PDB file of C-alpha atoms in Angstrom:
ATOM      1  CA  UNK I  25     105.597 133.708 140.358  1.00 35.00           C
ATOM      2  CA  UNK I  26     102.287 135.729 140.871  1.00 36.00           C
ATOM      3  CA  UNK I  27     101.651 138.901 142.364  1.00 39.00           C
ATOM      4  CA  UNK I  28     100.040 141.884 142.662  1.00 41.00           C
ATOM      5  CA  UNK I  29     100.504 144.936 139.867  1.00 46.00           C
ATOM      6  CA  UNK I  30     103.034 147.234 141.751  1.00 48.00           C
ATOM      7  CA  UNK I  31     103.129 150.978 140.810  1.00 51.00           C
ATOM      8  CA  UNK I  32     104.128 151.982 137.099  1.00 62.00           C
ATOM      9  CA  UNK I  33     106.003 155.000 136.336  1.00 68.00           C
ATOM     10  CA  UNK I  34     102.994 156.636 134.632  1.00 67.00           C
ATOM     11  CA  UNK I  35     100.966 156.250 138.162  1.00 68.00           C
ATOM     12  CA  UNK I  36     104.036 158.466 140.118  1.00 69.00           C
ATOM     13  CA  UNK I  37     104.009 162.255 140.731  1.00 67.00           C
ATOM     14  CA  UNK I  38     105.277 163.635 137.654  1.00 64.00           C
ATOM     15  CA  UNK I  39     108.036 165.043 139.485  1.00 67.00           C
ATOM     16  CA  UNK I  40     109.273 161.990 140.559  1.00 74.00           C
ATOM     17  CA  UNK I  41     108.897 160.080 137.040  1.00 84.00           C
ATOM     18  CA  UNK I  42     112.559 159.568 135.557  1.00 87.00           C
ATOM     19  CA  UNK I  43     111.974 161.407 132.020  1.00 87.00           C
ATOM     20  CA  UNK I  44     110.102 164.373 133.386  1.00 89.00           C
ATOM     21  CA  UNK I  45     112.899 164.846 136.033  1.00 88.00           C
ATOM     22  CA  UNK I  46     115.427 164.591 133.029  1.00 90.00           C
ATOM     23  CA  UNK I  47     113.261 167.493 130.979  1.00 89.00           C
ATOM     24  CA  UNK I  48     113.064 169.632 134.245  1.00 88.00           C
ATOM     25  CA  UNK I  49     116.237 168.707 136.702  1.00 88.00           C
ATOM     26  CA  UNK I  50     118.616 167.629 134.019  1.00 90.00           C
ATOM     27  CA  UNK I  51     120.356 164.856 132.695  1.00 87.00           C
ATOM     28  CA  UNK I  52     123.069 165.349 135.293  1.00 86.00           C
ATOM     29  CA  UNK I  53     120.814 165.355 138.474  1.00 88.00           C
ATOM     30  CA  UNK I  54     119.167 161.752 137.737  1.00 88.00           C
ATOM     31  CA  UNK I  55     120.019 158.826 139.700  1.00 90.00           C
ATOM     32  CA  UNK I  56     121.767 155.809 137.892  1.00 89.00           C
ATOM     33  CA  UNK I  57     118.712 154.028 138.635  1.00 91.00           C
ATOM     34  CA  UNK I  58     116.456 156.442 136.940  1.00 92.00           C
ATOM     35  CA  UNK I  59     118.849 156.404 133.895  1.00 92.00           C
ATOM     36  CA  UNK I  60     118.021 152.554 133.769  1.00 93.00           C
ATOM     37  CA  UNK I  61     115.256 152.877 133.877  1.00 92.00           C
ATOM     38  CA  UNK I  62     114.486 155.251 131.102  1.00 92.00           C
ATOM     39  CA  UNK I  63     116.538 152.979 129.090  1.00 92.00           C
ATOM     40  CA  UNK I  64     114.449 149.989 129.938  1.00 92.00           C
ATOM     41  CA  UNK I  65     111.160 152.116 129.227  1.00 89.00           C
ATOM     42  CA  UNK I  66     108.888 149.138 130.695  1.00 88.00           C
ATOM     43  CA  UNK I  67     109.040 146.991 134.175  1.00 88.00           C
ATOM     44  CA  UNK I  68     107.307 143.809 134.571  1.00 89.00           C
ATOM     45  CA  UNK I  69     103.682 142.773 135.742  1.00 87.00           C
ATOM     46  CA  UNK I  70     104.754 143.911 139.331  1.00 89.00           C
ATOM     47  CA  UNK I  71     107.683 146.111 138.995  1.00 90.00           C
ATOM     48  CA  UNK I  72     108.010 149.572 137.346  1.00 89.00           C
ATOM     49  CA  UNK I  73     110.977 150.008 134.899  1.00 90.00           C
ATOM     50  CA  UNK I  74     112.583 151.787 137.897  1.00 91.00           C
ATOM     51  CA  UNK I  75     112.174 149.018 140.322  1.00 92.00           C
ATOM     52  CA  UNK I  76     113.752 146.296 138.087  1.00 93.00           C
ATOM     53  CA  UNK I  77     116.691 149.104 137.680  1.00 93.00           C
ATOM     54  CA  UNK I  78     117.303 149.599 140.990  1.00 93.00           C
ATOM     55  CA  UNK I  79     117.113 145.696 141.750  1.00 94.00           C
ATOM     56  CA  UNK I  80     119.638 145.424 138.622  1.00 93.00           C
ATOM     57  CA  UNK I  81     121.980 147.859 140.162  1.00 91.00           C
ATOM     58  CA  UNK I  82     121.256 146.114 144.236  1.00 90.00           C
ATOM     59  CA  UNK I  83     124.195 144.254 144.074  1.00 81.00           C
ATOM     60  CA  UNK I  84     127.304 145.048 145.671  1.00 70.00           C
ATOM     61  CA  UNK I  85     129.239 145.326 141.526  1.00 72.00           C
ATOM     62  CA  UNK I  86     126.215 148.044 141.023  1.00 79.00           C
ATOM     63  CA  UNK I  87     126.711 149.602 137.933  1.00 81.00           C
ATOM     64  CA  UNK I  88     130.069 147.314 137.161  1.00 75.00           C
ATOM     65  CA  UNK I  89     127.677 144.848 137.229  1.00 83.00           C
ATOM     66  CA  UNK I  90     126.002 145.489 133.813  1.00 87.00           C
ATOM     67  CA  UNK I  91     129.467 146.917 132.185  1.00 80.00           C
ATOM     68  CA  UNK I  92     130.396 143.608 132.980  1.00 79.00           C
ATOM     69  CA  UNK I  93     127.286 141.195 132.037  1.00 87.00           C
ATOM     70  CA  UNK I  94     126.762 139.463 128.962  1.00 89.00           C
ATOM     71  CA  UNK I  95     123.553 139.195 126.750  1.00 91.00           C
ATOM     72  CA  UNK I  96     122.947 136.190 128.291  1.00 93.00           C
ATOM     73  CA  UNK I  97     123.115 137.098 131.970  1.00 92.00           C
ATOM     74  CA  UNK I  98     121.312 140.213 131.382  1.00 94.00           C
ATOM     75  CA  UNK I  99     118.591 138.214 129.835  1.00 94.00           C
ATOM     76  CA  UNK I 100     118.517 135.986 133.042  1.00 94.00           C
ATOM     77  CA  UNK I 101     117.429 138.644 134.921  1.00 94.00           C
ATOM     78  CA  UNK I 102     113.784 138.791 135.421  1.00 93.00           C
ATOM     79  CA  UNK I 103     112.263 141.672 132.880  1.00 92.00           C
ATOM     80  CA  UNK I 104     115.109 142.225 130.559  1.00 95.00           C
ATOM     81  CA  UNK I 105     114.653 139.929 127.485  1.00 94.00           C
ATOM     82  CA  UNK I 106     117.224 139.730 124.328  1.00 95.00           C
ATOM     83  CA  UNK I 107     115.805 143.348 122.835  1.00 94.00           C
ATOM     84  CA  UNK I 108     116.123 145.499 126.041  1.00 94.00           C
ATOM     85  CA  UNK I 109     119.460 143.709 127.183  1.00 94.00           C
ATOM     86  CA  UNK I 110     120.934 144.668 123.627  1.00 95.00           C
ATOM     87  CA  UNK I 111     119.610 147.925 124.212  1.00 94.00           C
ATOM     88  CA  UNK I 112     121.513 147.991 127.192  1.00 94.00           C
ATOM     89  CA  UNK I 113     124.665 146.807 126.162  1.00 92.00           C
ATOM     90  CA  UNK I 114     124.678 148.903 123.080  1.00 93.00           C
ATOM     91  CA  UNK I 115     124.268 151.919 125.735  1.00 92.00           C
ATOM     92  CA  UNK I 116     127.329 151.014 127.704  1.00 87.00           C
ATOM     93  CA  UNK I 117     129.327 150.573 124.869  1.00 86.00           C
ATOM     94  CA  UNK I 118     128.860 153.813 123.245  1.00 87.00           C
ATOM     95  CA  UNK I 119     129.889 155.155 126.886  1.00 82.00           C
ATOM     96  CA  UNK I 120     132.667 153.522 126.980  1.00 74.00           C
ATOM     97  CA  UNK I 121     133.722 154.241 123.177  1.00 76.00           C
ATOM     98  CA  UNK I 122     133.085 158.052 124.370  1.00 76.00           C
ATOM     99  CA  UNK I 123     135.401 157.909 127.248  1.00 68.00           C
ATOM    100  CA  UNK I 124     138.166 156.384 125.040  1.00 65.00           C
ATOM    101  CA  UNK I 125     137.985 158.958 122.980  1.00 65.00           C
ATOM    102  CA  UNK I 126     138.098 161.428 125.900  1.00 62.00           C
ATOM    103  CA  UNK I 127     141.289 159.423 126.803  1.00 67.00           C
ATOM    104  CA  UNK I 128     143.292 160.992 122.864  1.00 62.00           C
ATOM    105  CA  UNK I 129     146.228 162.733 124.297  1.00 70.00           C
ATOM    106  CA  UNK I 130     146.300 161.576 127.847  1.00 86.00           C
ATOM    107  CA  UNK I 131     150.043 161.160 128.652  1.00 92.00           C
ATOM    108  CA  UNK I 132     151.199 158.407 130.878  1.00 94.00           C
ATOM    109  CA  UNK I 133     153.823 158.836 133.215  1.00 94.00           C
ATOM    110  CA  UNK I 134     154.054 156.219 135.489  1.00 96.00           C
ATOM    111  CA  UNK I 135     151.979 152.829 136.601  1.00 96.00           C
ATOM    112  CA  UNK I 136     149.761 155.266 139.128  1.00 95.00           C
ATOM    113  CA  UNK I 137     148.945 156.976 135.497  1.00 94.00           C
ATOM    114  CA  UNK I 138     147.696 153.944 134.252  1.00 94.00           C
ATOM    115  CA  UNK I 139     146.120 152.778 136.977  1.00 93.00           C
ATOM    116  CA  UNK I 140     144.016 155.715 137.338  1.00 90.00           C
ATOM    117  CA  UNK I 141     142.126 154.669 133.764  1.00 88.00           C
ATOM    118  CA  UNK I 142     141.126 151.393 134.672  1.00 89.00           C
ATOM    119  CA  UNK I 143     141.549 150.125 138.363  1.00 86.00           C
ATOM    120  CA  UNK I 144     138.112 151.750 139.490  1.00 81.00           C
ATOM    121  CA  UNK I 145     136.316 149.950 136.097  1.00 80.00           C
ATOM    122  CA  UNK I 146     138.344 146.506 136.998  1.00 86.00           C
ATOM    123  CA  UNK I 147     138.163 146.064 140.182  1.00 82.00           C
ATOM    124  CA  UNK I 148     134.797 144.954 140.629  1.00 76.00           C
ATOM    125  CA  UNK I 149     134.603 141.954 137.575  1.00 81.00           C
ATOM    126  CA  UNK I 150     134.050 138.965 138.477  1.00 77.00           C
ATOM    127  CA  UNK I 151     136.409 137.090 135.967  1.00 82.00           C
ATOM    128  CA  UNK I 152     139.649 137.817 134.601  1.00 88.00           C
ATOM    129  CA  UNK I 153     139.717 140.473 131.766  1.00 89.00           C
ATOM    130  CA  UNK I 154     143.173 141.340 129.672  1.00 92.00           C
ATOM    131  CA  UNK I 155     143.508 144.565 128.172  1.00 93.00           C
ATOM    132  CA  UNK I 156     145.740 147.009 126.542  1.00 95.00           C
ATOM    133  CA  UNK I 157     146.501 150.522 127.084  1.00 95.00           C
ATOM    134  CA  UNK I 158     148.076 151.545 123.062  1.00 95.00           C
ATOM    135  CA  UNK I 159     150.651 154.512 123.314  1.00 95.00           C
ATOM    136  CA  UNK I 160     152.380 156.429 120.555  1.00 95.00           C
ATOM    137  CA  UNK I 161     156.150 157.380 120.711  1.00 95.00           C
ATOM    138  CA  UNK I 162     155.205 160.500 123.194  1.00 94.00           C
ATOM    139  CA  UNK I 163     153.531 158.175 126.014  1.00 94.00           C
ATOM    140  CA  UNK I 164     149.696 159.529 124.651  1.00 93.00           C
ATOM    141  CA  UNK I 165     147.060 157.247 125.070  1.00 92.00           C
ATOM    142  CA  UNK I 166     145.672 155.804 121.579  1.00 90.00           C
ATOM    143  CA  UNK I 167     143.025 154.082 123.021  1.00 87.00           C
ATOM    144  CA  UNK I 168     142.138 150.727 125.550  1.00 88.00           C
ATOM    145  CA  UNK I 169     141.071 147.832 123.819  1.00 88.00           C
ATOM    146  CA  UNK I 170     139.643 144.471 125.542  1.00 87.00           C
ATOM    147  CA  UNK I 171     141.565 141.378 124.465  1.00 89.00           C
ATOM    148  CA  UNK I 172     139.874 138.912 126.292  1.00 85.00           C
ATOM    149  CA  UNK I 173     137.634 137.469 129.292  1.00 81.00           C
ATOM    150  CA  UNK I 174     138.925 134.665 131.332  1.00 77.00           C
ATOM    151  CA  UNK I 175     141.607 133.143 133.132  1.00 66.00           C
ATOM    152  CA  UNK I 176     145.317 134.271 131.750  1.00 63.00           C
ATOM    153  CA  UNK I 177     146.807 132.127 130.122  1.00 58.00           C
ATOM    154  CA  UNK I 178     148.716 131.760 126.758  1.00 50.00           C
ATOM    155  CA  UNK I 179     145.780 131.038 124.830  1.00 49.00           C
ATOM    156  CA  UNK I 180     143.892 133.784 126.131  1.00 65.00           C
ATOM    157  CA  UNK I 181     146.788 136.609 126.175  1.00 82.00           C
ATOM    158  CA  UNK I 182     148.006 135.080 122.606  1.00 88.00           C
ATOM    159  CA  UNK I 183     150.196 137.787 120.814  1.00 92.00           C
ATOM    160  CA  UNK I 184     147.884 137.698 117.431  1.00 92.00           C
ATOM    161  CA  UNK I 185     144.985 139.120 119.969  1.00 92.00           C
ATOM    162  CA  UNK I 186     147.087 141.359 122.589  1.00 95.00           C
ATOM    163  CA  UNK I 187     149.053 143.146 119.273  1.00 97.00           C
ATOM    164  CA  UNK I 188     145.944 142.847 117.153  1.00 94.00           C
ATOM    165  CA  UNK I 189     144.770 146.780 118.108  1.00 94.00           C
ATOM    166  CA  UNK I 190     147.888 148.596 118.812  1.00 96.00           C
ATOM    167  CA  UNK I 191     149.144 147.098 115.372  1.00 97.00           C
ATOM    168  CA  UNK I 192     145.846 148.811 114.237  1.00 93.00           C
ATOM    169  CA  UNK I 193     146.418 152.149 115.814  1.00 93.00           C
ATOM    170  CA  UNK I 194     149.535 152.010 115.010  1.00 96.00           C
ATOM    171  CA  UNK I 195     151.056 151.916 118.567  1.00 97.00           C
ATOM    172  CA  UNK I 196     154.787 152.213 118.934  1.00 97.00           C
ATOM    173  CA  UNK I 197     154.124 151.280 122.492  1.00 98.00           C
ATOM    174  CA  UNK I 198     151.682 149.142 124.665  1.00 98.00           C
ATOM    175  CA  UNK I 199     150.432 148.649 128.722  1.00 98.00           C
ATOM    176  CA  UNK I 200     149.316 145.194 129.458  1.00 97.00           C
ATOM    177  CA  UNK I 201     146.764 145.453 132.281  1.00 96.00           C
ATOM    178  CA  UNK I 202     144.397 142.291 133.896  1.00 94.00           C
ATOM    179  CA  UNK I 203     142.195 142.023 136.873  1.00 93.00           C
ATOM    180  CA  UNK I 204     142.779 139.711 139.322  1.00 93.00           C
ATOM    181  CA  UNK I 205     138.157 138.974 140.505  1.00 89.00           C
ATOM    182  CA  UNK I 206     139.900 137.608 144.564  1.00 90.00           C
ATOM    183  CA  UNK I 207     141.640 141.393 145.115  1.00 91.00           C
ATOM    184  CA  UNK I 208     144.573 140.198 145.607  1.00 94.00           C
ATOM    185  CA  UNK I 209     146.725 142.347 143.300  1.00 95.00           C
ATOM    186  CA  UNK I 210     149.818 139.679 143.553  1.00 95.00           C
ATOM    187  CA  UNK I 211     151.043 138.578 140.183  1.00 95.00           C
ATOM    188  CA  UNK I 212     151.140 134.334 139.586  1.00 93.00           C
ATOM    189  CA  UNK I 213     154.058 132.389 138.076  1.00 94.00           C
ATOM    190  CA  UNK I 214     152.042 132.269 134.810  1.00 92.00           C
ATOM    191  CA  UNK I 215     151.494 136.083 134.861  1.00 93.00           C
ATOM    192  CA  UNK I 216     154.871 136.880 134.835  1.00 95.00           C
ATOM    193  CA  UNK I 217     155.589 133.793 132.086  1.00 94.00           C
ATOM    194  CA  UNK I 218     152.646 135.602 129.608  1.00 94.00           C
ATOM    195  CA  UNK I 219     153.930 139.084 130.272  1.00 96.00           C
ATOM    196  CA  UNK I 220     157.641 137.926 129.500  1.00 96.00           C
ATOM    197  CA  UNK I 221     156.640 136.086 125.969  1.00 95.00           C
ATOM    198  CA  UNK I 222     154.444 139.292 125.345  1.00 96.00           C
ATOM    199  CA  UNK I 223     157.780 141.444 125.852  1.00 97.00           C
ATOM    200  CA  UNK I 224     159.136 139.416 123.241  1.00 97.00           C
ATOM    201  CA  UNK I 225     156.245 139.179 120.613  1.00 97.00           C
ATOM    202  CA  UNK I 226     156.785 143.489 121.049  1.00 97.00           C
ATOM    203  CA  UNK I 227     160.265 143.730 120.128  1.00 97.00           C
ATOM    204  CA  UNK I 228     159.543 141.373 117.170  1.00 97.00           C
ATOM    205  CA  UNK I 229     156.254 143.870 115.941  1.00 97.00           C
ATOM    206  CA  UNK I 230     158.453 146.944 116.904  1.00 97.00           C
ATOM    207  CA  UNK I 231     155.822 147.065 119.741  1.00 98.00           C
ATOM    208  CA  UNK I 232     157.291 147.967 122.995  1.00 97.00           C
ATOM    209  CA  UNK I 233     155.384 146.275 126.201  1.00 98.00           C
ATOM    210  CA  UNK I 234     156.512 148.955 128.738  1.00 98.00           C
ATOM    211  CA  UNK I 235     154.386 147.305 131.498  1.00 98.00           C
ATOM    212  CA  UNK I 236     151.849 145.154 132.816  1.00 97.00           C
ATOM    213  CA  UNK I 237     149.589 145.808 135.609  1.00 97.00           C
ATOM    214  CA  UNK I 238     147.817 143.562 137.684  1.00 96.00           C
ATOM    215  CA  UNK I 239     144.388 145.211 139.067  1.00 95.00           C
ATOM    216  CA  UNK I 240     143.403 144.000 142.511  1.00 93.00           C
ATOM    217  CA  UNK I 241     140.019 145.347 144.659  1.00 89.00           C
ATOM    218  CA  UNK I 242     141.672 148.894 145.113  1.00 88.00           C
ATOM    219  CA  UNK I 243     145.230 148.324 144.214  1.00 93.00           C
ATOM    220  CA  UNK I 244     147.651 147.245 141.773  1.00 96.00           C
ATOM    221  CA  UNK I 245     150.905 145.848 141.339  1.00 97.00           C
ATOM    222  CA  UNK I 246     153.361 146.872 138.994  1.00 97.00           C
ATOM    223  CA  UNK I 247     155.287 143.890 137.111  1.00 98.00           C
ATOM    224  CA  UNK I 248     157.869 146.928 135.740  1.00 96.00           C
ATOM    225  CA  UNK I 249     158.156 148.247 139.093  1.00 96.00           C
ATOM    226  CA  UNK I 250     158.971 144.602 140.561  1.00 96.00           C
ATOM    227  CA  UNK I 251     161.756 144.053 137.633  1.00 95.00           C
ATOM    228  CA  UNK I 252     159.379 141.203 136.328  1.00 95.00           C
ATOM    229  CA  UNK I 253     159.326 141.870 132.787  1.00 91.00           C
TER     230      UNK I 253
END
């Protein structure tokens, strides 16, 4: 597709270019999309770098939308190739490594504790992702670790992978936690048949599963607080 050039960064008033806001304004008081877009540093032939960032953050997942997009469907997208989408997923990763480590000593309570971590980050992704919430013998969050992306099922939510981290930070206890891309927050037959082989796999480790929450489009259900486990 031809076109026109459209307007590059460099042409913009200065105070409206997204590193010379950063150097004046602040870090804090720039726009996701002008945080893109000094990441991406370049647009295409008729897009600035902050017009392909705002059109990468257009859809209705917004940011979720690249925490959630592989190297591949970054690269799909018209201006990122395999260099600036690693750059971009090598970004979001140190952000979220950051925020785990904000999470040392966080003490969890209750499933509303839990839920408060993650149901904001999983309810917008678009396909199934298992994680687990590691806990040491006064309820203080180790650390979240992914397990895997895809439908549950035993393969996927196999106990070598779900233990594999807590056994590494030396968890005495563990959350199990999935999305559910519909909304609907209601755990399936083969939810509650994972979770309850999971439970078992735990007391064999010494590993405690104390719950397993299902993450829904701005709720969650429970499976402790439905005697499911």
């Amino acid at each position: 597709m031809t076109g026109e050039p459209g307007v590059t960064i460099k042409e913009l008033p200065a105070e409206l270019r997204p590193r010379e806001r950063l150097l004046t304004a602040g870090v804090q008081a720039l726009s996701n999309a002008e945080l893109l877009a000094i990441l991406l540093r370049t647009g295409t032939r008729t897009e600035s770098a902050l017009d392909v960032a705002r059109r990468l953050l257009s859809g209705p997942e917004g940011l979720q939308y690249l925490a959630g997009a592989t190297l591949e469907e970054l690269q799909e997208q018209k201006g990122i190739g395999l260099a600036k989408a690693a750059e971009l997923k090598a970004a979001l990763e140190l952000g979220r490594r950051l925020a785990a480590f904000n999470l040392a000593r966080t003490v969890i309570r209750n499933p509303q504790d839990v839920a408060g971590l993650l149901l904001e980050e999983m309810r917008y992704l678009d396909r199934e992702n298992f994680r687990t919430v590691s806990l040491n013998t006064k309820n203080q969050v180790l650390g979240i670790d992914n397990v895997s992306v895809g439908s549950l099922n035993s393969s996927l939510a196999h106990p070598r992978e779900v233990f594999k981290d807590p056994i590494r930070r030396s968890a005495a206890a563990v959350i199990l936690a999935h999305n559910h891309p519909s909304g609907d927050a209601t755990p399936s037959q083969e939810d509650i048949n994972v979770t309850r082989r999971l439970v078992e796999a735990g007391r064999i480790l010494g590993i405690e599963v104390l719950d397993h929450l299902i993450i829904g489009d701005g709720r969650f259900t429970s499976l402790k607080e439905r005697n499911l486990l």
